[in-house]
Coordinates of C-alpha atoms in Angstrom, one line a residue:
M188 CA 0.0 -0.1 0.1
P189 CA 2.9 2.3 0.8
F190 CA 4.3 1.7 -2.5
C191 CA 0.6 2.6 -4.4
R192 CA 0.6 5.6 -2.3
A193 CA 3.8 6.6 -3.5
L194 CA 3.2 5.7 -7.1
F195 CA -0.1 7.9 -7.1
A196 CA 1.5 10.7 -5.8
L197 CA 4.2 10.5 -8.3
L198 CA 1.6 10.7 -11.1
L199 CA 0.0 13.5 -9.5
C200 CA 3.3 15.6 -9.5
T201 CA 4.5 14.4 -12.8
S202 CA 3.7 17.5 -15.3
F203 CA 2.2 16.6 -18.5
S204 CA 4.3 16.7 -21.5
I205 CA 3.7 15.9 -25.1
G206 CA 5.8 14.0 -27.5
A207 CA 7.6 15.7 -30.4
E208 CA 9.4 15.2 -33.8
L209 CA 11.2 18.5 -35.1
R210 CA 12.4 18.1 -38.7
L211 CA 15.0 20.6 -39.9
L212 CA 16.1 22.1 -43.1
S213 CA 19.3 20.2 -43.1
G214 CA 17.5 17.0 -43.0
K215 CA 18.1 16.0 -39.4
S216 CA 15.2 15.1 -37.0
I217 CA 14.9 15.8 -33.4
T218 CA 12.7 13.6 -31.0
G219 CA 11.7 14.2 -27.6
D220 CA 9.4 16.1 -25.6
L221 CA 7.9 19.8 -26.8
V222 CA 9.2 22.6 -23.9
K223 CA 8.7 25.8 -26.0
I224 CA 7.9 27.0 -29.4
D225 CA 7.8 30.9 -30.2
A226 CA 8.8 32.9 -33.2
G227 CA 12.6 32.7 -32.2
E228 CA 13.4 29.1 -31.2
V229 CA 11.7 25.6 -30.8
V230 CA 13.1 23.6 -27.4
I231 CA 12.9 20.0 -27.4
K232 CA 13.9 17.8 -24.1
T233 CA 15.4 14.7 -25.3
K234 CA 16.9 12.2 -23.3
D235 CA 20.2 14.0 -23.5
G236 CA 19.0 17.1 -22.3
E237 CA 17.2 20.4 -24.0
V238 CA 17.8 20.8 -27.4
K239 CA 17.3 24.7 -28.7
T240 CA 16.9 25.3 -32.5
P241 CA 16.2 28.5 -34.0
T242 CA 12.8 28.5 -35.8
A243 CA 14.4 29.8 -38.9
Q244 CA 15.9 26.3 -39.5
V245 CA 12.6 24.5 -38.8
L246 CA 10.9 22.7 -41.4
E247 CA 7.8 21.1 -39.4
L248 CA 7.1 20.4 -35.8
D249 CA 5.1 17.1 -35.4
L250 CA 3.4 16.5 -32.0
A251 CA 1.5 13.3 -30.8
P252 CA -2.0 14.5 -30.1
A253 CA -5.1 13.1 -28.5
A254 CA -7.1 11.1 -31.1
A255 CA -10.2 13.1 -32.6
S256 CA -13.8 12.4 -33.1
K257 CA -15.7 13.0 -36.2
G258 CA -19.0 14.3 -37.3
N259 CA -20.7 16.3 -39.8
Y260 CA -19.5 19.7 -40.7
S261 CA -19.4 22.6 -42.8
D262 CA -16.1 23.9 -44.4
V263 CA -15.3 27.5 -44.0
E264 CA -12.4 29.1 -45.5
L265 CA -11.1 32.4 -44.4
T266 CA -9.6 35.2 -46.6
D267 CA -5.9 34.0 -45.4
G268 CA -6.3 30.8 -46.6
T269 CA -7.2 29.1 -43.0
L270 CA -9.7 26.4 -43.3
L271 CA -11.7 25.3 -40.6
H272 CA -14.2 22.3 -40.2
C273 CA -17.4 23.7 -38.1
S274 CA -20.1 21.9 -36.3
A275 CA -22.0 25.3 -36.5
V276 CA -22.0 28.2 -38.5
A277 CA -24.1 31.3 -36.9
Y278 CA -24.5 34.1 -39.1
K279 CA -25.0 37.7 -37.5
P280 CA -25.0 41.1 -39.2
K281 CA -21.3 42.1 -40.6
Q282 CA -20.1 38.6 -38.7
V283 CA -20.3 35.1 -38.2
E284 CA -19.6 32.7 -35.6
L285 CA -17.9 29.8 -36.0
T286 CA -17.9 26.4 -33.3
L287 CA -15.2 24.1 -34.9
L288 CA -15.6 20.5 -34.2
G289 CA -13.2 20.5 -31.4
G290 CA -15.4 22.8 -29.8
Q291 CA -13.5 26.1 -29.9
K292 CA -15.5 29.3 -30.9
V293 CA -14.6 32.4 -32.5
T294 CA -16.6 35.2 -33.8
L295 CA -15.0 36.9 -37.0
P296 CA -16.3 39.8 -39.5
L297 CA -18.2 38.2 -42.3
D298 CA -15.7 40.2 -44.4
A299 CA -13.1 37.2 -43.4
V300 CA -14.9 34.6 -44.8
T301 CA -14.2 33.3 -48.3
Y302 CA -16.5 30.7 -48.5
V303 CA -18.8 28.2 -46.3
L304 CA -19.7 24.9 -47.6
N305 CA -22.2 22.8 -45.8
D306 CA -22.3 19.1 -45.4
A307 CA -18.4 19.0 -46.4
Q308 CA -17.8 15.8 -44.5
D309 CA -18.9 14.1 -47.8
E310 CA -16.3 13.6 -50.2
K311 CA -18.4 14.1 -53.4
N312 CA -19.4 17.8 -52.1
R313 CA -16.1 18.9 -51.6
K314 CA -14.8 17.4 -54.9
D315 CA -17.6 19.3 -56.8
W316 CA -17.1 22.3 -54.7
K317 CA -13.4 22.4 -55.7
N318 CA -13.8 21.6 -59.2
R319 CA -16.9 23.7 -60.0
F320 CA -16.3 26.5 -57.9
L321 CA -13.0 27.3 -56.8
T322 CA -11.1 26.8 -59.9
E323 CA -13.2 29.2 -62.1
A324 CA -12.1 33.0 -62.3
R325 CA -14.7 35.3 -61.5
N326 CA -15.7 38.8 -60.6
S327 CA -19.1 38.2 -58.2
D328 CA -20.0 36.4 -55.3
V329 CA -22.1 32.7 -56.0
V330 CA -24.4 31.0 -54.0
A331 CA -24.6 27.1 -54.4
V332 CA -28.5 25.7 -54.1
K333 CA -28.8 22.0 -53.8
A334 CA -32.0 20.6 -55.1
Q335 CA -32.6 16.7 -55.3
N336 CA -29.4 15.3 -56.7
S337 CA -27.7 18.5 -58.3
V338 CA -26.2 21.5 -57.2
S339 CA -26.8 24.8 -59.2
R340 CA -24.5 27.9 -59.4
L341 CA -26.0 31.2 -59.2
K342 CA -23.8 34.6 -59.7
G343 CA -24.6 37.9 -58.1
T344 CA -23.9 39.7 -54.9
F345 CA -24.5 39.0 -51.4
G346 CA -25.9 41.9 -49.1
D347 CA -26.3 42.0 -45.4
V348 CA -27.5 39.3 -43.1
E349 CA -30.9 40.0 -41.5
P350 CA -30.9 40.9 -37.9
E351 CA -32.1 37.7 -37.1
G352 CA -29.3 35.8 -38.5
K353 CA -31.6 33.9 -40.9
K354 CA -31.4 35.2 -44.4
I355 CA -28.8 36.9 -46.1
A356 CA -29.7 39.2 -49.4
F357 CA -28.6 38.2 -52.5
Q358 CA -28.8 40.0 -56.0
L359 CA -29.2 37.8 -58.8
N360 CA -26.6 38.5 -61.4
S361 CA -26.0 41.7 -59.8
Q362 CA -29.0 43.5 -61.2
G363 CA -30.5 45.0 -58.3
N364 CA -33.9 43.8 -56.6
P365 CA -32.2 41.6 -53.8
V366 CA -34.2 39.0 -52.5
P367 CA -33.4 37.0 -49.0
L368 CA -31.9 33.4 -49.0
V369 CA -32.8 31.2 -46.3
L370 CA -29.5 30.4 -45.1
E371 CA -30.2 27.0 -43.6
K372 CA -31.2 25.9 -47.2
V373 CA -28.3 27.3 -49.2
H374 CA -25.5 24.6 -49.6
G375 CA -22.8 26.9 -50.1
L376 CA -21.7 30.8 -50.3
L377 CA -18.8 32.0 -52.1
F378 CA -17.9 35.8 -51.5
L379 CA -15.7 37.4 -53.9
R380 CA -13.0 38.7 -51.3
Q381 CA -9.3 40.1 -51.3
A382 CA -6.8 38.5 -49.1
P383 CA -5.5 40.3 -46.0
A384 CA -2.7 42.7 -46.8
S385 CA -1.0 42.2 -43.6
P386 CA 0.0 40.4 -41.4
L387 CA 2.0 37.7 -43.4
P388 CA 1.4 33.9 -42.0
V389 CA 4.4 32.6 -40.3
C390 CA 3.6 28.8 -40.5
K391 CA 0.5 26.7 -40.7
V392 CA -1.0 25.0 -37.6
Y393 CA -2.9 21.6 -38.0
D394 CA -5.2 20.1 -35.3
T395 CA -6.6 16.4 -35.0
Q396 CA -10.2 17.6 -36.6
G397 CA -8.3 18.7 -39.8
N398 CA -8.3 22.1 -39.3
M399 CA -5.6 24.5 -41.0
L400 CA -4.9 27.5 -39.7
M401 CA -2.6 30.2 -41.4
V402 CA -0.8 31.6 -38.2
S403 CA 0.6 35.2 -38.3
S404 CA 1.9 34.5 -34.2
W405 CA 0.9 32.7 -31.3
T406 CA 1.9 32.4 -27.7
Q407 CA 2.1 29.3 -25.8
S408 CA 0.8 28.3 -22.1
D409 CA 0.6 25.1 -20.0
A410 CA -2.8 24.5 -21.4
G411 CA -1.8 24.7 -25.1
F412 CA -1.8 27.7 -27.8
T413 CA -3.5 30.9 -28.8
L414 CA -3.2 31.1 -32.6
N415 CA -4.0 34.3 -34.4
T416 CA -4.4 34.5 -37.8
P417 CA -3.9 37.4 -40.5
S418 CA -7.5 37.5 -41.2
G419 CA -8.1 38.5 -37.4
G420 CA -9.0 35.4 -35.9
K421 CA -7.9 34.3 -32.4
F422 CA -8.0 30.4 -31.8
D423 CA -7.4 28.6 -28.2
F424 CA -6.1 25.3 -29.1
A425 CA -5.3 22.8 -26.3
K426 CA -2.0 21.0 -27.0
T427 CA -3.4 17.6 -26.8
V428 CA -5.0 18.7 -30.2
V429 CA -2.1 20.4 -32.2
T430 CA -0.6 18.0 -34.6
R431 CA 1.9 20.2 -36.6
F432 CA 3.3 23.3 -36.9
D433 CA 4.4 23.6 -40.8
F434 CA 7.2 26.2 -41.7
S435 CA 8.1 24.9 -44.7
K436 CA 6.3 27.4 -47.1
G437 CA 9.0 29.5 -48.6
R438 CA 11.8 27.3 -47.1
L439 CA 11.1 23.8 -48.9
T440 CA 9.0 23.3 -51.5
F441 CA 7.7 19.9 -53.5
L442 CA 7.8 20.1 -57.0
S443 CA 4.7 18.4 -57.4
S444 CA 3.0 21.6 -55.7
L445 CA 4.5 23.8 -58.3
E446 CA 3.1 24.5 -61.8
P447 CA 6.0 24.1 -64.5
S448 CA 6.7 26.8 -66.5
N449 CA 7.3 24.4 -69.7
V450 CA 6.4 20.7 -70.4
A451 CA 7.5 18.8 -73.6
E452 CA 6.3 15.4 -73.5
T453 CA 6.9 13.3 -76.7
S454 CA 7.1 9.4 -77.8
T455 CA 8.4 7.1 -80.4
E456 CA 4.8 5.5 -80.1
D457 CA 1.4 6.3 -80.8
R458 CA 0.6 7.5 -77.0
V459 CA 2.5 10.0 -74.9
E460 CA 2.6 9.4 -71.4
H461 CA 1.8 12.8 -69.4
F462 CA 3.8 13.0 -66.2
R463 CA 1.9 12.5 -62.6
R464 CA 2.3 14.6 -59.3
D465 CA 2.3 12.6 -56.2
R466 CA 1.2 9.5 -58.4
N467 CA 2.8 6.8 -60.1
L468 CA 2.0 6.3 -63.6
D469 CA -0.8 4.0 -63.0
D470 CA -2.3 6.5 -60.6
G471 CA -1.5 4.9 -57.5
K472 CA 1.0 5.7 -54.7
I473 CA 4.4 5.9 -55.8
R474 CA 6.4 2.9 -54.4
L475 CA 10.2 2.4 -54.7
R476 CA 12.7 -0.3 -53.7
V477 CA 15.3 1.3 -51.2
A478 CA 18.5 -0.2 -49.7
D479 CA 18.2 -1.7 -46.3
E480 CA 21.1 -3.9 -45.2
K481 CA 18.7 -5.6 -42.5
A482 CA 15.9 -6.2 -44.9
P483 CA 15.7 -9.6 -46.5
G484 CA 17.2 -9.2 -50.1
G485 CA 18.7 -6.2 -48.9
Y486 CA 16.0 -3.7 -49.4
V487 CA 12.3 -2.7 -48.4
P488 CA 9.6 -1.2 -50.6
V489 CA 8.7 2.3 -49.4
T490 CA 5.9 4.4 -50.4
F491 CA 6.2 7.9 -50.9
D492 CA 3.3 10.8 -50.5
R493 CA 5.1 13.2 -52.8
G494 CA 7.0 13.4 -56.1
L495 CA 7.2 13.4 -59.9
S496 CA 6.7 10.2 -62.1
I497 CA 7.8 11.1 -65.5
H498 CA 7.9 8.8 -68.9
A499 CA 10.5 8.9 -71.2
T500 CA 10.7 11.3 -73.4
S501 CA 9.8 14.3 -71.5
E502 CA 11.3 17.8 -70.5
I503 CA 9.9 19.5 -67.4
E504 CA 10.9 22.8 -66.7
Y505 CA 10.5 24.8 -63.3
D506 CA 10.8 28.8 -62.9
L507 CA 12.5 28.9 -59.3
A508 CA 13.7 32.6 -59.8
G509 CA 17.1 32.0 -58.2
D510 CA 15.2 31.6 -54.9
Y511 CA 16.6 27.9 -53.5
N512 CA 19.7 26.5 -52.9
E513 CA 19.7 22.8 -53.0
F514 CA 17.3 20.1 -55.1
K515 CA 16.8 16.7 -53.4
A516 CA 14.9 13.5 -54.5
T517 CA 15.0 9.9 -54.5
V518 CA 15.3 8.5 -58.0
G519 CA 14.2 4.9 -59.1
V520 CA 11.6 3.2 -61.0
D521 CA 8.3 1.7 -59.5
D522 CA 8.4 -1.7 -60.3
S523 CA 4.7 -1.9 -59.3
V524 CA 4.2 0.0 -63.0
G525 CA 4.6 -2.0 -66.0
G526 CA 7.4 -1.2 -68.3
S527 CA 10.6 -2.5 -70.1
D528 CA 14.3 -3.7 -69.3
G529 CA 17.1 -1.3 -70.0
F530 CA 18.2 2.1 -68.8
T531 CA 16.0 5.4 -68.1
L532 CA 18.1 8.3 -68.5
V533 CA 17.8 11.5 -66.1
K534 CA 19.3 14.7 -66.2
I535 CA 18.9 17.7 -64.1
E536 CA 19.8 21.3 -65.9
G537 CA 20.0 24.6 -64.2
D538 CA 19.9 27.6 -66.4
G539 CA 20.9 25.2 -69.3
R540 CA 23.9 24.0 -67.5
E541 CA 24.0 19.9 -66.4
L542 CA 23.8 19.6 -62.5
Y543 CA 23.3 15.9 -62.3
A544 CA 22.9 13.0 -64.9
T545 CA 22.1 9.3 -63.8
K546 CA 20.3 6.0 -65.5
V547 CA 18.3 3.6 -63.7
S548 CA 16.5 0.5 -64.8
R549 CA 13.9 -1.7 -63.1
K550 CA 16.5 -4.1 -61.4
D551 CA 18.1 -0.9 -59.7
L552 CA 17.4 0.2 -56.0
A553 CA 16.3 3.7 -55.6
K554 CA 18.9 6.4 -54.8
P555 CA 19.1 9.7 -53.2
M556 CA 20.5 12.5 -55.4
S557 CA 21.0 16.2 -54.4
C558 CA 22.6 19.3 -56.4
N559 CA 23.4 22.7 -55.7
I560 CA 21.0 25.2 -57.4
K561 CA 22.0 28.4 -55.6
N562 CA 20.8 30.9 -57.8
V563 CA 19.3 28.8 -60.5
K564 CA 16.4 30.7 -62.1
R565 CA 15.2 27.6 -64.5
L566 CA 15.3 24.0 -63.1
K567 CA 14.8 21.5 -65.8
I568 CA 14.2 17.7 -65.6
I569 CA 14.9 15.7 -68.7
V570 CA 13.7 12.0 -68.8
T571 CA 15.0 9.8 -72.0
S572 CA 15.4 6.1 -73.1
D573 CA 19.0 4.7 -74.1
D574 CA 17.2 2.7 -76.8
L575 CA 15.7 4.2 -80.2
L576 CA 12.2 3.5 -78.3
D577 CA 11.1 4.8 -75.2
L578 CA 8.1 2.6 -74.8
G579 CA 8.0 1.5 -71.1
K580 CA 10.9 3.7 -69.8
H581 CA 10.0 5.7 -66.9
V582 CA 11.2 6.9 -63.7
S583 CA 10.0 8.6 -60.2
L584 CA 11.6 11.3 -58.5
A585 CA 10.2 10.7 -55.1
D586 CA 10.0 13.6 -52.8
A587 CA 11.5 16.0 -55.4
R588 CA 11.9 19.4 -53.4
V589 CA 13.4 22.7 -53.5
S590 CA 15.0 24.2 -50.3
K591 CA 16.8 27.4 -49.2

């Protein structure tokens, strides 16, 4: 019994800590418990003591939070790019009150909202919204109205929310004569907005519910974090629900997230196979055989979430404006995709100068590559065949990224 009482007392006195993995621009990782994160540094307590790292050297901080709950929700995007999953959206004149799935509440000016999509837990609704509403250039507000199995798009101009918060005025085709729309019957609202001029976001913060906040500043307490967004939002998040601080924007960029400035794809056959982003040429996950001395056969199959898959003969060029210092990738042939024997040739050029060249076959293990791209403005990836025919010759550049 004395031992049990002592153990119980120890549990009461032990402060709560949260497991963390800190990934740096250098490629190094630090694991331990998070002590502090602010604009200047991140402090991780490891088994060897505290390690302090300047925030400027950090790519991501991953935390080990509690499990998330599930439920129906509306997606709300703010003008700064913050995306929130909300269990409730309450409209007021000039304002909106959001209740996140995790229970946090925040009141914002309605002018800070870019869109509201109801029933966003349905993947079909999200895809339709993205494909039909978010990709089109527009010069007006848009309301989405669902009738039976279809969603109609109506262009016009939103007015004020009525005092009781149940209806919003809408001018169809912006021709005057506004009519009140019942908000609970609307499928989605898409406002014509401008991004806030300042402050700029410092990082992205993710939580267990899938919320993604563009964060301009934050404070840390024993309970968690108070996160401020450029759009004026102030969110209190318990440390048990925050999953990631992402500082990679501007420091590290995956090529699959960039739009090439030029793509030239040809073939000796009748069919040109277009390059894929974050997928292999069969539209599955990129999978490469990576060396591992401890594994049977000396390798393990590794699946990659990011990368480029390219068929011969292709030239893909990116405009980097001289903003990056290093290009890295893992180069290999995805043997889950059909192809032919022989070699596929890969060459990396920077402003017309060869920076890297290799040849890979289906029998080879994937290999890491890196090259110096300091001051390089035009980065070109060239994939060709060593045969007269390019049939079945392809390569994947897994985790292809540029960093500062």
